[in-house]
Structure formats: C-alpha cells, structure tokens
mmCIF file of C-alpha atoms in Angstrom:
data_model
loop_
_atom_site.group_PDB
_atom_site.id
_atom_site.type_symbol
_atom_site.label_atom_id
_atom_site.label_comp_id
_atom_site.label_asym_id
_atom_site.label_seq_id
_atom_site.Cartn_x
_atom_site.Cartn_y
_atom_site.Cartn_z
ATOM 1 C CA MET O 286 35.277 -4.982 -39.818
ATOM 2 C CA ARG O 287 33.340 -8.181 -39.128
ATOM 3 C CA PHE O 288 34.727 -11.070 -37.176
ATOM 4 C CA PRO O 289 33.574 -14.564 -38.239
ATOM 5 C CA ILE O 290 32.158 -16.846 -35.543
ATOM 6 C CA SER O 291 31.845 -20.599 -35.545
ATOM 7 C CA SER O 292 28.513 -22.310 -36.030
ATOM 8 C CA SER O 293 28.637 -23.541 -32.430
ATOM 9 C CA ALA O 294 29.221 -20.005 -31.162
ATOM 10 C CA ALA O 295 26.347 -18.741 -33.305
ATOM 11 C CA ALA O 296 24.075 -21.445 -31.931
ATOM 12 C CA ALA O 297 25.096 -20.519 -28.391
ATOM 13 C CA ALA O 298 24.366 -16.854 -29.078
ATOM 14 C CA ILE O 299 20.914 -17.650 -30.506
ATOM 15 C CA CYS O 300 20.180 -19.922 -27.551
ATOM 16 C CA SER O 301 21.249 -17.178 -25.152
ATOM 17 C CA LEU O 302 18.918 -14.691 -26.790
ATOM 18 C CA PHE O 303 16.046 -17.184 -26.648
ATOM 19 C CA LEU O 304 16.607 -17.867 -22.953
ATOM 20 C CA ALA O 305 16.842 -14.154 -22.179
ATOM 21 C CA GLY O 306 13.515 -13.634 -23.868
ATOM 22 C CA ALA O 307 11.988 -16.501 -21.917
ATOM 23 C CA LEU O 308 13.267 -15.152 -18.611
ATOM 24 C CA THR O 309 11.842 -11.692 -19.237
ATOM 25 C CA SER O 310 8.456 -12.858 -20.524
ATOM 26 C CA GLN O 311 5.568 -11.585 -18.454
ATOM 27 C CA THR O 312 2.149 -13.021 -17.768
ATOM 28 C CA THR O 313 -0.997 -11.291 -16.544
ATOM 29 C CA ILE O 314 -2.874 -13.445 -14.064
ATOM 30 C CA TYR O 315 -6.508 -12.529 -13.498
ATOM 31 C CA VAL O 316 -8.489 -12.573 -10.243
ATOM 32 C CA ASP O 317 -12.243 -12.125 -9.813
ATOM 33 C CA ALA O 318 -14.021 -12.558 -6.479
ATOM 34 C CA THR O 319 -17.109 -13.823 -8.324
ATOM 35 C CA ALA O 320 -15.235 -16.443 -10.373
ATOM 36 C CA THR O 321 -16.037 -20.134 -10.102
ATOM 37 C CA PRO O 322 -13.207 -21.955 -8.321
ATOM 38 C CA PRO O 323 -10.605 -23.104 -8.840
ATOM 39 C CA GLY O 324 -9.895 -21.155 -12.051
ATOM 40 C CA ASN O 325 -6.587 -21.055 -13.907
ATOM 41 C CA GLY O 326 -5.778 -17.341 -13.861
ATOM 42 C CA SER O 327 -6.735 -16.650 -17.452
ATOM 43 C CA ALA O 328 -9.099 -13.829 -18.428
ATOM 44 C CA ALA O 329 -11.721 -16.477 -19.231
ATOM 45 C CA SER O 330 -11.206 -18.394 -15.973
ATOM 46 C CA PRO O 331 -9.814 -16.110 -13.266
ATOM 47 C CA PHE O 332 -8.688 -17.255 -9.860
ATOM 48 C CA PRO O 333 -11.250 -16.393 -7.157
ATOM 49 C CA THR O 334 -8.560 -15.362 -4.657
ATOM 50 C CA ILE O 335 -5.503 -13.134 -4.849
ATOM 51 C CA ALA O 336 -3.501 -15.647 -2.829
ATOM 52 C CA ALA O 337 -4.010 -18.316 -5.501
ATOM 53 C CA ALA O 338 -2.787 -15.904 -8.166
ATOM 54 C CA ILE O 339 0.329 -15.007 -6.164
ATOM 55 C CA THR O 340 1.130 -18.702 -5.734
ATOM 56 C CA ALA O 341 0.831 -19.262 -9.485
ATOM 57 C CA ALA O 342 2.819 -16.164 -10.439
ATOM 58 C CA ASN O 343 6.485 -16.014 -11.387
ATOM 59 C CA SER O 344 8.797 -13.042 -11.091
ATOM 60 C CA GLY O 345 7.864 -10.436 -13.673
ATOM 61 C CA ASP O 346 4.181 -11.375 -13.713
ATOM 62 C CA THR O 347 1.271 -9.053 -12.923
ATOM 63 C CA VAL O 348 -1.705 -10.103 -10.845
ATOM 64 C CA LEU O 349 -4.688 -8.108 -12.123
ATOM 65 C CA VAL O 350 -7.555 -7.986 -9.636
ATOM 66 C CA LEU O 351 -11.112 -7.152 -10.646
ATOM 67 C CA PRO O 352 -13.365 -5.098 -8.335
ATOM 68 C CA GLY O 353 -14.618 -6.834 -5.225
ATOM 69 C CA THR O 354 -13.851 -7.516 -1.574
ATOM 70 C CA TYR O 355 -11.267 -10.215 -0.959
ATOM 71 C CA VAL O 356 -11.201 -11.494 2.603
ATOM 72 C CA GLU O 357 -7.715 -12.943 2.881
ATOM 73 C CA THR O 358 -4.185 -12.281 4.076
ATOM 74 C CA LEU O 359 -1.488 -12.231 1.404
ATOM 75 C CA VAL O 360 2.160 -13.296 1.428
ATOM 76 C CA LEU O 361 4.483 -12.301 -1.417
ATOM 77 C CA HIS O 362 7.986 -13.535 -0.660
ATOM 78 C CA ASN O 363 11.092 -13.876 -2.792
ATOM 79 C CA LYS O 364 9.585 -13.088 -6.184
ATOM 80 C CA SER O 365 8.918 -9.817 -7.985
ATOM 81 C CA VAL O 366 5.212 -9.760 -8.758
ATOM 82 C CA ASP O 367 3.062 -6.672 -9.356
ATOM 83 C CA LEU O 368 -0.375 -6.479 -7.746
ATOM 84 C CA GLU O 369 -2.778 -4.216 -9.625
ATOM 85 C CA SER O 370 -6.514 -3.592 -9.408
ATOM 86 C CA SER O 371 -8.537 -2.872 -12.523
ATOM 87 C CA GLY O 372 -11.013 -0.567 -10.789
ATOM 88 C CA GLY O 373 -9.052 1.228 -8.078
ATOM 89 C CA ALA O 374 -9.083 1.347 -4.291
ATOM 90 C CA ASP O 375 -12.684 2.517 -3.940
ATOM 91 C CA VAL O 376 -14.011 -0.722 -5.419
ATOM 92 C CA THR O 377 -11.212 -3.200 -4.674
ATOM 93 C CA THR O 378 -10.612 -4.161 -1.055
ATOM 94 C CA VAL O 379 -8.295 -6.664 0.556
ATOM 95 C CA ASP O 380 -9.833 -7.335 3.964
ATOM 96 C CA GLY O 381 -7.552 -9.176 6.351
ATOM 97 C CA GLY O 382 -10.519 -10.430 8.320
ATOM 98 C CA GLY O 383 -8.647 -9.715 11.536
ATOM 99 C CA ALA O 384 -6.474 -12.762 10.852
ATOM 100 C CA GLY O 385 -3.009 -11.180 10.584
ATOM 101 C CA THR O 386 -1.059 -8.705 8.449
ATOM 102 C CA VAL O 387 -3.068 -8.026 5.284
ATOM 103 C CA LEU O 388 -0.130 -7.941 2.833
ATOM 104 C CA ASP O 389 3.383 -9.177 3.634
ATOM 105 C CA ILE O 390 6.101 -8.531 1.018
ATOM 106 C CA ALA O 391 9.676 -9.700 1.603
ATOM 107 C CA GLY O 392 12.852 -10.474 -0.289
ATOM 108 C CA TRP O 393 14.525 -12.642 2.302
ATOM 109 C CA LEU O 394 16.216 -14.983 -0.195
ATOM 110 C CA THR O 395 16.054 -13.218 -3.569
ATOM 111 C CA PRO O 396 15.708 -9.523 -4.510
ATOM 112 C CA VAL O 397 12.104 -8.373 -4.769
ATOM 113 C CA VAL O 398 10.920 -5.391 -6.813
ATOM 114 C CA SER O 399 7.141 -5.073 -6.770
ATOM 115 C CA ARG O 400 4.333 -2.591 -7.348
ATOM 116 C CA VAL O 401 1.034 -2.454 -5.495
ATOM 117 C CA THR O 402 -1.587 -0.298 -7.200
ATOM 118 C CA GLY O 403 -5.192 0.573 -6.468
ATOM 119 C CA PHE O 404 -6.254 -1.332 -3.328
ATOM 120 C CA THR O 405 -7.889 -0.639 -0.004
ATOM 121 C CA ILE O 406 -5.932 -2.632 2.581
ATOM 122 C CA THR O 407 -7.935 -2.949 5.761
ATOM 123 C CA ASN O 408 -8.904 -4.957 8.845
ATOM 124 C CA GLY O 409 -5.444 -6.352 9.457
ATOM 125 C CA ASN O 410 -4.629 -7.580 12.948
ATOM 126 C CA GLY O 411 -0.991 -8.001 13.937
ATOM 127 C CA GLN O 412 -1.966 -9.149 17.414
ATOM 128 C CA ILE O 413 -2.416 -12.723 16.228
ATOM 129 C CA SER O 414 1.260 -13.552 16.847
ATOM 130 C CA ILE O 415 1.832 -14.625 20.457
ATOM 131 C CA LEU O 416 5.601 -14.115 20.338
ATOM 132 C CA ASN O 417 6.164 -10.803 18.553
ATOM 133 C CA GLY O 418 3.915 -8.136 17.193
ATOM 134 C CA ASP O 419 3.217 -7.958 13.480
ATOM 135 C CA PRO O 420 2.176 -4.908 11.451
ATOM 136 C CA GLY O 421 -1.507 -4.535 10.734
ATOM 137 C CA GLY O 422 -1.840 -3.411 7.118
ATOM 138 C CA LEU O 423 1.288 -3.692 4.965
ATOM 139 C CA ALA O 424 4.648 -5.225 5.920
ATOM 140 C CA ILE O 425 7.697 -4.792 3.669
ATOM 141 C CA ASN O 426 11.079 -6.361 4.427
ATOM 142 C CA SER O 427 14.263 -6.304 2.328
ATOM 143 C CA ALA O 428 12.429 -5.317 -0.838
ATOM 144 C CA THR O 429 11.929 -2.447 -3.277
ATOM 145 C CA VAL O 430 8.243 -1.599 -3.415
ATOM 146 C CA SER O 431 6.088 1.110 -5.014
ATOM 147 C CA VAL O 432 2.618 1.643 -3.572
ATOM 148 C CA THR O 433 0.316 3.843 -5.654
ATOM 149 C CA ASP O 434 -3.301 4.962 -5.256
ATOM 150 C CA CYS O 435 -3.883 2.765 -2.215
ATOM 151 C CA LYS O 436 -5.722 3.212 1.068
ATOM 152 C CA ILE O 437 -4.225 1.514 4.121
ATOM 153 C CA VAL O 438 -6.904 2.103 6.725
ATOM 154 C CA ASN O 439 -8.371 0.684 9.929
ATOM 155 C CA ASN O 440 -5.666 -1.812 10.793
ATOM 156 C CA VAL O 441 -4.363 -2.833 14.227
ATOM 157 C CA ALA O 442 -0.773 -3.795 14.993
ATOM 158 C CA GLY O 443 0.640 -6.291 17.443
ATOM 159 C CA ILE O 444 3.222 -5.595 20.123
ATOM 160 C CA GLY O 445 5.479 -2.670 19.174
ATOM 161 C CA ALA O 446 4.597 -2.848 15.464
ATOM 162 C CA ALA O 447 3.166 -0.309 13.029
ATOM 163 C CA GLY O 448 -0.558 -0.199 12.486
ATOM 164 C CA GLY O 449 -0.586 0.937 8.852
ATOM 165 C CA VAL O 450 2.707 0.322 7.033
ATOM 166 C CA SER O 451 6.021 -1.128 8.203
ATOM 167 C CA ALA O 452 9.060 -1.064 5.893
ATOM 168 C CA GLN O 453 12.395 -2.413 7.149
ATOM 169 C CA GLY O 454 15.612 -2.541 5.171
ATOM 170 C CA SER O 455 13.648 -1.597 2.063
ATOM 171 C CA ASP O 456 13.252 1.138 -0.523
ATOM 172 C CA LEU O 457 9.666 2.368 -0.456
ATOM 173 C CA THR O 458 7.815 4.781 -2.743
ATOM 174 C CA MET O 459 4.247 5.826 -1.931
ATOM 175 C CA VAL O 460 2.235 7.975 -4.344
ATOM 176 C CA ARG O 461 -1.311 9.292 -3.798
ATOM 177 C CA CYS O 462 -1.888 6.987 -0.855
ATOM 178 C CA GLU O 463 -3.978 7.355 2.272
ATOM 179 C CA VAL O 464 -2.770 5.910 5.574
ATOM 180 C CA GLY O 465 -5.542 6.457 8.071
ATOM 181 C CA ASN O 466 -7.117 5.347 11.336
ATOM 182 C CA ASN O 467 -4.540 2.687 12.079
ATOM 183 C CA LEU O 468 -3.427 1.709 15.573
ATOM 184 C CA GLY O 469 0.193 1.004 16.520
ATOM 185 C CA GLY O 470 0.965 -1.722 19.043
ATOM 186 C CA ASP O 471 1.836 -1.079 22.665
ATOM 187 C CA THR O 472 5.023 -2.624 24.069
ATOM 188 C CA PRO O 473 4.390 -4.044 27.538
ATOM 189 C CA ALA O 474 7.181 -4.715 30.003
ATOM 190 C CA THR O 475 6.876 -8.453 29.452
ATOM 191 C CA LYS O 476 7.952 -8.122 25.804
ATOM 192 C CA ASN O 477 11.432 -6.642 26.098
ATOM 193 C CA GLY O 478 12.898 -7.665 22.741
ATOM 194 C CA LEU O 479 11.563 -4.497 21.073
ATOM 195 C CA GLN O 480 13.700 -2.176 23.195
ATOM 196 C CA GLY O 481 10.768 -0.434 24.794
ATOM 197 C CA ARG O 482 9.450 1.385 21.717
ATOM 198 C CA GLY O 483 5.749 1.571 20.983
ATOM 199 C CA GLY O 484 4.528 0.928 17.465
ATOM 200 C CA THR O 485 3.918 3.719 14.954
ATOM 201 C CA GLY O 486 0.308 4.412 14.131
ATOM 202 C CA GLY O 487 0.683 5.232 10.426
ATOM 203 C CA LEU O 488 4.009 4.440 8.710
ATOM 204 C CA ASN O 489 7.229 3.100 10.221
ATOM 205 C CA PHE O 490 10.257 3.233 7.907
ATOM 206 C CA ARG O 491 13.436 1.760 9.306
ATOM 207 C CA GLY O 492 16.915 0.896 8.119
ATOM 208 C CA ILE O 493 18.602 -2.207 9.483
ATOM 209 C CA GLY O 494 21.255 -0.036 11.172
ATOM 210 C CA PRO O 495 22.461 3.588 11.291
ATOM 211 C CA SER O 496 24.491 3.100 8.091
ATOM 212 C CA SER O 497 21.570 1.709 6.067
ATOM 213 C CA MET O 498 21.262 3.328 2.620
ATOM 214 C CA VAL O 499 17.519 2.846 2.199
ATOM 215 C CA SER O 500 15.158 5.459 0.774
ATOM 216 C CA LEU O 501 11.593 6.522 1.445
ATOM 217 C CA THR O 502 9.685 8.682 -1.041
ATOM 218 C CA MET O 503 6.173 9.940 -0.324
ATOM 219 C CA LEU O 504 4.287 12.070 -2.836
ATOM 220 C CA ASP O 505 0.733 13.430 -2.515
ATOM 221 C CA CYS O 506 -0.044 11.221 0.472
ATOM 222 C CA LEU O 507 -2.465 11.702 3.369
ATOM 223 C CA VAL O 508 -1.540 10.348 6.806
ATOM 224 C CA SER O 509 -4.360 11.046 9.238
ATOM 225 C CA GLY O 510 -6.195 9.799 12.289
ATOM 226 C CA ASN O 511 -3.566 7.235 13.295
ATOM 227 C CA SER O 512 -2.558 6.463 16.885
ATOM 228 C CA GLY O 513 0.874 5.335 18.060
ATOM 229 C CA GLY O 514 1.429 2.627 20.673
ATOM 230 C CA ASP O 515 2.822 3.166 24.160
ATOM 231 C CA GLY O 516 6.377 2.203 25.066
ATOM 232 C CA THR O 517 7.716 0.647 28.270
ATOM 233 C CA THR O 518 11.191 0.993 29.758
ATOM 234 C CA TRP O 519 13.328 -2.130 29.627
ATOM 235 C CA ILE O 520 16.677 -2.256 31.490
ATOM 236 C CA PHE O 521 18.670 0.608 29.895
ATOM 237 C CA TRP O 522 16.303 1.132 26.960
ATOM 238 C CA PRO O 523 13.936 4.070 27.401
ATOM 239 C CA GLY O 524 10.243 3.559 26.975
ATOM 240 C CA THR O 525 9.572 5.559 23.788
ATOM 241 C CA GLY O 526 6.094 6.165 22.425
ATOM 242 C CA GLY O 527 5.405 5.382 18.794
ATOM 243 C CA SER O 528 4.743 8.350 16.515
ATOM 244 C CA GLY O 529 1.174 8.881 15.472
ATOM 245 C CA GLY O 530 1.843 9.657 11.805
ATOM 246 C CA VAL O 531 5.284 8.711 10.473
ATOM 247 C CA ASP O 532 8.408 7.308 12.157
ATOM 248 C CA ILE O 533 11.706 7.233 10.247
ATOM 249 C CA LEU O 534 14.661 5.465 11.867
ATOM 250 C CA ASN O 535 18.229 4.599 10.811
ATOM 251 C CA SER O 536 17.968 6.148 7.366
ATOM 252 C CA GLY O 537 19.892 8.766 5.420
ATOM 253 C CA ILE O 538 22.998 9.003 7.576
ATOM 254 C CA ALA O 539 25.311 7.134 5.182
ATOM 255 C CA GLY O 540 23.148 7.550 2.074
ATOM 256 C CA GLY O 541 19.575 7.198 0.954
ATOM 257 C CA GLY O 542 17.170 9.167 3.145
ATOM 258 C CA SER O 543 13.559 10.260 2.989
ATOM 259 C CA THR O 544 11.637 12.807 0.946
ATOM 260 C CA LEU O 545 8.057 13.840 1.658
ATOM 261 C CA THR O 546 6.437 16.085 -0.958
ATOM 262 C CA ASN O 547 2.902 17.511 -1.081
ATOM 263 C CA CYS O 548 1.851 15.350 1.847
ATOM 264 C CA ARG O 549 -0.594 16.024 4.668
ATOM 265 C CA ILE O 550 0.179 14.563 8.086
ATOM 266 C CA VAL O 551 -2.796 15.644 10.173
ATOM 267 C CA GLY O 552 -4.826 14.658 13.189
ATOM 268 C CA ASN O 553 -2.568 11.867 14.441
ATOM 269 C CA VAL O 554 -1.901 11.008 18.097
ATOM 270 C CA ALA O 555 1.389 9.599 19.382
ATOM 271 C CA GLY O 556 1.862 6.914 22.022
ATOM 272 C CA ASP O 557 3.145 7.630 25.512
ATOM 273 C CA GLY O 558 6.681 7.042 26.701
ATOM 274 C CA HIS O 559 7.614 5.559 30.048
ATOM 275 C CA GLY O 560 10.110 6.255 32.810
ATOM 276 C CA PHE O 561 13.047 8.260 31.465
ATOM 277 C CA GLY O 562 11.814 7.755 27.905
ATOM 278 C CA ARG O 563 9.929 10.152 25.682
ATOM 279 C CA GLY O 564 6.507 10.420 24.175
ATOM 280 C CA GLY O 565 6.284 9.835 20.446
ATOM 281 C CA SER O 566 5.914 12.571 17.855
ATOM 282 C CA GLY O 567 2.375 13.280 16.782
ATOM 283 C CA GLY O 568 3.293 13.998 13.169
ATOM 284 C CA LEU O 569 6.797 13.050 12.013
ATOM 285 C CA GLY O 570 9.491 11.436 14.153
ATOM 286 C CA LEU O 571 13.137 11.127 13.106
ATOM 287 C CA THR O 572 15.584 8.923 15.025
ATOM 288 C CA SER O 573 19.082 8.681 13.534
ATOM 289 C CA ALA O 574 17.499 9.695 10.254
ATOM 290 C CA THR O 575 17.296 12.533 7.744
ATOM 291 C CA ALA O 576 14.291 13.813 5.822
ATOM 292 C CA ASP O 577 13.443 16.480 3.248
ATOM 293 C CA VAL O 578 9.942 17.846 3.778
ATOM 294 C CA LEU O 579 8.615 19.880 0.830
ATOM 295 C CA HIS O 580 5.213 21.525 0.295
ATOM 296 C CA CYS O 581 3.643 19.602 3.163
ATOM 297 C CA THR O 582 1.045 20.314 5.834
ATOM 298 C CA ILE O 583 1.743 18.932 9.309
ATOM 299 C CA ALA O 584 -1.146 20.063 11.456
ATOM 300 C CA GLU O 585 -3.190 19.319 14.557
ATOM 301 C CA ASN O 586 -1.229 16.285 15.624
ATOM 302 C CA THR O 587 -0.737 15.460 19.302
ATOM 303 C CA GLY O 588 2.514 14.271 20.852
ATOM 304 C CA GLY O 589 2.734 11.470 23.371
ATOM 305 C CA GLY O 590 2.909 11.916 27.120
ATOM 306 C CA VAL O 591 5.105 10.051 29.580
ATOM 307 C CA THR O 592 4.277 7.834 32.527
ATOM 308 C CA GLY O 593 6.416 6.705 35.430
ATOM 309 C CA GLY O 594 8.263 10.009 35.849
ATOM 310 C CA GLY O 595 11.537 11.409 34.588
ATOM 311 C CA GLY O 596 10.779 11.422 30.872
ATOM 312 C CA SER O 597 9.777 14.076 28.351
ATOM 313 C CA LEU O 598 6.695 14.894 26.353
ATOM 314 C CA GLY O 599 6.813 14.193 22.641
ATOM 315 C CA SER O 600 6.462 16.872 19.986
ATOM 316 C CA GLY O 601 3.135 17.428 18.349
ATOM 317 C CA GLY O 602 4.651 18.183 14.932
ATOM 318 C CA VAL O 603 8.211 17.165 13.993
ATOM 319 C CA GLN O 604 10.689 15.580 16.385
ATOM 320 C CA ALA O 605 14.374 14.966 15.588
ATOM 321 C CA VAL O 606 16.111 12.689 18.082
ATOM 322 C CA HIS O 607 19.884 12.045 18.156
ATOM 323 C CA VAL O 608 22.669 14.196 16.755
ATOM 324 C CA THR O 609 22.586 12.349 13.434
ATOM 325 C CA SER O 610 18.962 13.326 12.804
ATOM 326 C CA SER O 611 18.156 16.299 10.615
ATOM 327 C CA ALA O 612 15.121 17.700 8.854
ATOM 328 C CA SER O 613 15.120 20.078 5.894
ATOM 329 C CA ILE O 614 11.682 21.711 5.826
ATOM 330 C CA THR O 615 10.668 23.986 2.955
ATOM 331 C CA ASN O 616 7.368 25.534 1.833
ATOM 332 C CA THR O 617 5.525 23.730 4.602
ATOM 333 C CA VAL O 618 2.772 24.517 7.119
ATOM 334 C CA LEU O 619 3.342 23.465 10.738
ATOM 335 C CA TRP O 620 0.288 24.554 12.681
ATOM 336 C CA GLY O 621 -1.925 23.499 15.544
ATOM 337 C CA ASN O 622 0.323 20.695 16.723
ATOM 338 C CA ARG O 623 0.295 20.166 20.487
ATOM 339 C CA ASP O 624 2.126 18.137 23.096
ATOM 340 C CA ALA O 625 0.226 15.942 25.532
ATOM 341 C CA ALA O 626 -0.140 18.877 27.955
ATOM 342 C CA GLY O 627 -1.831 20.990 25.284
ATOM 343 C CA ALA O 628 1.092 23.366 24.656
ATOM 344 C CA ALA O 629 1.971 24.403 21.107
ATOM 345 C CA SER O 630 4.708 22.114 19.800
ATOM 346 C CA GLN O 631 5.693 22.365 16.144
ATOM 347 C CA ILE O 632 9.370 21.349 16.002
ATOM 348 C CA GLU O 633 11.315 19.693 18.820
ATOM 349 C CA LEU O 634 15.042 19.061 18.498
ATOM 350 C CA VAL O 635 16.322 16.408 20.876
ATOM 351 C CA GLY O 636 19.945 16.425 19.785
ATOM 352 C CA GLY O 637 18.914 16.670 16.138
ATOM 353 C CA SER O 638 18.744 19.680 13.811
ATOM 354 C CA ALA O 639 16.305 21.338 11.431
ATOM 355 C CA THR O 640 16.666 23.812 8.596
ATOM 356 C CA VAL O 641 13.377 25.570 7.888
ATOM 357 C CA GLY O 642 12.686 28.019 5.065
ATOM 358 C CA SER O 643 9.691 29.686 3.379
ATOM 359 C CA SER O 644 7.357 27.952 5.794
ATOM 360 C CA ASN O 645 4.491 28.897 8.085
ATOM 361 C CA VAL O 646 5.328 27.765 11.614
ATOM 362 C CA GLU O 647 3.039 28.512 14.520
ATOM 363 C CA GLY O 648 5.088 30.363 17.137
ATOM 364 C CA GLY O 649 7.799 31.102 14.572
ATOM 365 C CA PHE O 650 11.057 29.407 13.654
ATOM 366 C CA ALA O 651 14.314 30.929 12.468
ATOM 367 C CA GLY O 652 14.840 30.721 8.722
ATOM 368 C CA ALA O 653 14.655 32.713 5.504
ATOM 369 C CA GLY O 654 11.130 33.544 4.401
ATOM 370 C CA ASN O 655 9.351 31.949 7.361
ATOM 371 C CA ILE O 656 6.089 33.431 8.621
ATOM 372 C CA GLN O 657 3.608 32.715 11.416
ATOM 373 C CA ALA O 658 0.005 33.392 10.431
ATOM 374 C CA ASP O 659 -3.276 31.500 10.495
ATOM 375 C CA PRO O 660 -3.017 29.249 7.414
ATOM 376 C CA GLU O 661 -6.807 29.389 6.933
ATOM 377 C CA PHE O 662 -7.559 25.752 6.323
ATOM 378 C CA ARG O 663 -10.833 25.167 4.523
ATOM 379 C CA ASP O 664 -12.481 23.027 7.203
ATOM 380 C CA ALA O 665 -9.969 21.545 9.626
ATOM 381 C CA ALA O 666 -12.743 20.488 12.016
ATOM 382 C CA ASN O 667 -13.939 18.051 9.380
ATOM 383 C CA GLY O 668 -10.513 16.988 8.158
ATOM 384 C CA ASP O 669 -10.127 19.350 5.175
ATOM 385 C CA TYR O 670 -6.676 20.887 5.505
ATOM 386 C CA ARG O 671 -6.543 22.395 2.043
ATOM 387 C CA LEU O 672 -5.947 26.130 1.976
ATOM 388 C CA THR O 673 -8.593 28.727 1.212
ATOM 389 C CA ALA O 674 -8.005 31.198 -1.585
ATOM 390 C CA ALA O 675 -7.313 33.871 1.068
ATOM 391 C CA SER O 676 -4.631 31.857 2.869
ATOM 392 C CA PRO O 677 -1.342 33.701 3.437
ATOM 393 C CA CYS O 678 0.405 30.455 2.516
ATOM 394 C CA ILE O 679 -0.720 30.333 -1.122
ATOM 395 C CA CYS O 680 2.171 32.309 -2.522
ATOM 396 C CA LEU O 681 4.567 31.305 0.220
ATOM 397 C CA LEU O 682 4.126 27.608 -0.410
ATOM 398 C CA TYR O 683 3.671 27.768 -4.181
ATOM 399 C CA THR O 684 0.397 25.876 -3.880
ATOM 400 C CA SER O 685 -3.018 26.504 -5.345
ATOM 401 C CA PRO O 686 -6.222 26.484 -3.261
ATOM 402 C CA SER O 687 -7.663 23.598 -5.303
#
C-alpha cells in the first residue's frame, strides 16, 4: 500500500536528499612539492605544502601528496581528512625540521576519523615546548585513526612524551608500519606534572582512565631501535622508565584493548626508573591494560635500570604492571631480551598476569605447547629477525621463513 504525501513534504524529502548528498561529497586535494605557489589544490595547480591542503580541506576530503620531501609540521584538528601519498613512504617524506611534532591529529571539538597512508614521518622535535613535552613523530588525541604503510623514524620527544607515536583517548590501527630509532623524553624532577614517568621510545597508547574503552590494533609492524626516556620520582609517584618499544596504559579493562599480530618488537632499550620506581620494559609494557599478542617476535630488547636505590629493574621483553594488566601471548617468540644487569628477562609480572601458549620463550614459561629453543633468526646482528627454514618455530608459530 502506498501512502500519499503532500507536495511540501515531497519537496522537503527531495531537499533532504540533496543536502545529504552535498554533505557526503568528497574532494581530492592535490599537493606537489615542486608546484608553483600558491596553487588551488587541483590536479592542474596543486598546493606546494601539505599544510595548505589541510587548511583548505573539509571533512570527508582526501589530501593526495605527490612524491617529495615536505619540511613542515602538520596540524589536523576537528575534521576528518585522509592524508595519502601517491608514491609511498620511500619517496614521500614529511620532515618536521626539528620544529615540533611532525603530525598532530586531534578531535577535541568534533569527532575525527582519518587515515594516514604512505609517508615517512621524521625529524620531529617535541622539546620545543617549554612547559610540557610533546611527542616527536605522530600525536593522536581523541580521534579514530588508521596509519598504513608509514615509517615513523628518527624523532625526538619532549619531557615525558613518546618519541615515535603517542595516542591518547583514541582508537588506533597501524598496518605495515615501521616505528624506529625514536627517542622518548626524560622526565626531570622539575617537571612533576607527568607523575614521574619517562616517555616511550616507540609507541605510547593510553586511555584517559582505567575504564577507557579504546582499542589499539597493530598488524605486520616493526618497532625497533627505539629508546625510552628516564623517569624521576615525584612525591608519592614512582619514577618509572618509559618502555623502549611499546607502552600500553589504561586500556582493555572495561572494554576495547590491544591486539598485536605478526609484529616484530626488537632491539629497543627502555628508560631508567628512579628511587622506588621501576625501569621501563624493553619490548612491551602493560600498565592497567590488556593485550593479545599473536604471531609476534619480541627479541633482544633491554629493560631499564633504576637509580637512587630501592626500585626494580624493568623487563627486557614483556612487563605487566598492576593486577588489572594481562597479556595473552600465542605463537610468539620471546628471545634474547635482557634486563639492565644483563640477565635474561622475557616476561615479568608485577601484579599482572600472562597466559602463554604455543610460543618459544627463552628460559621457558608454563603453558600448552611452549618450547625453549634457539629460534634461529636469519641475521639478528644486522636486524633481520625473520626465521630460517630450519627454525624450530616454523611449525610452532604457523609462519613461513619468507
């Protein structure tokens, strides 16, 4: 049965459809480092800077960046814009020029859902701020962001901040990304607002509070060669070192959580703790957080030490702090991780818990199908942690040697 509508209602319906189409229309805005300024963002007259394109963009638009090196710092706040390179990270670089965080994405006032694809993000310097430390490479706040095929490398954080990537109160997905050679910020005693914690070297993912329902997903990522910052005790807050590779805090207790799949967290060094605090975790640190770790390699990371007496050394591999923290580790290699004193340290539970199965853990760990045998990395000395064809982990981890 059909119901007749008045002409005014029909007009309103048509108008509504037209407006909906207008609101969802999308524009591609072009950027070329060699373009003649000022440009208008069209394919025929691209903007010469990414910042100009972001300013011109509306939510739903895509900024398409041609190969080149762009020396600038970028701010994308309160609008959902995708940043995409046409040639990939090897030929498209955003160089912060040591002038601040390279890329800052936030949804402070309106929801932000954005994608960042195919960039090298480098030479960020979060030490520019004289009041608080800023992240070096990529900062994400109150937003939903996907980062794909990117390299976040050689960035330096300010006081207590993350060198590579910082995501707070956000949902973050990272696919086929490299986070390498970044330096987390130290927290000196004179800057007590950060509760004594040093900055993470690679990636810091944090919920706003213990009940935050935010999610981190990492797939086929490499986190290597990062160094965490040192912490300093402040009043009743312990001086905690920043993890070298990945820190996850206040996530997964009430919902959400973190999943790391087919990732390599290797060769990272954590920051030192202070006083009755604790050194950071060399590889993966969990504080009031949960994580599923699947088909990963966490190897040859070094935990943080402790200065000032009374504290504890950090784990080289995985560290779960607080009773609400838990790690589910499956089909994973934990090998060659050491604490600051040089002792083998694969999994440290500081009130937290871990369930480990079908994994290769140096020194052993209780769990169905676990083994402890040389994983036979191809060339760990030169950073190649893939497995040889003869590795005892091939069948165990359901991976191929390629």
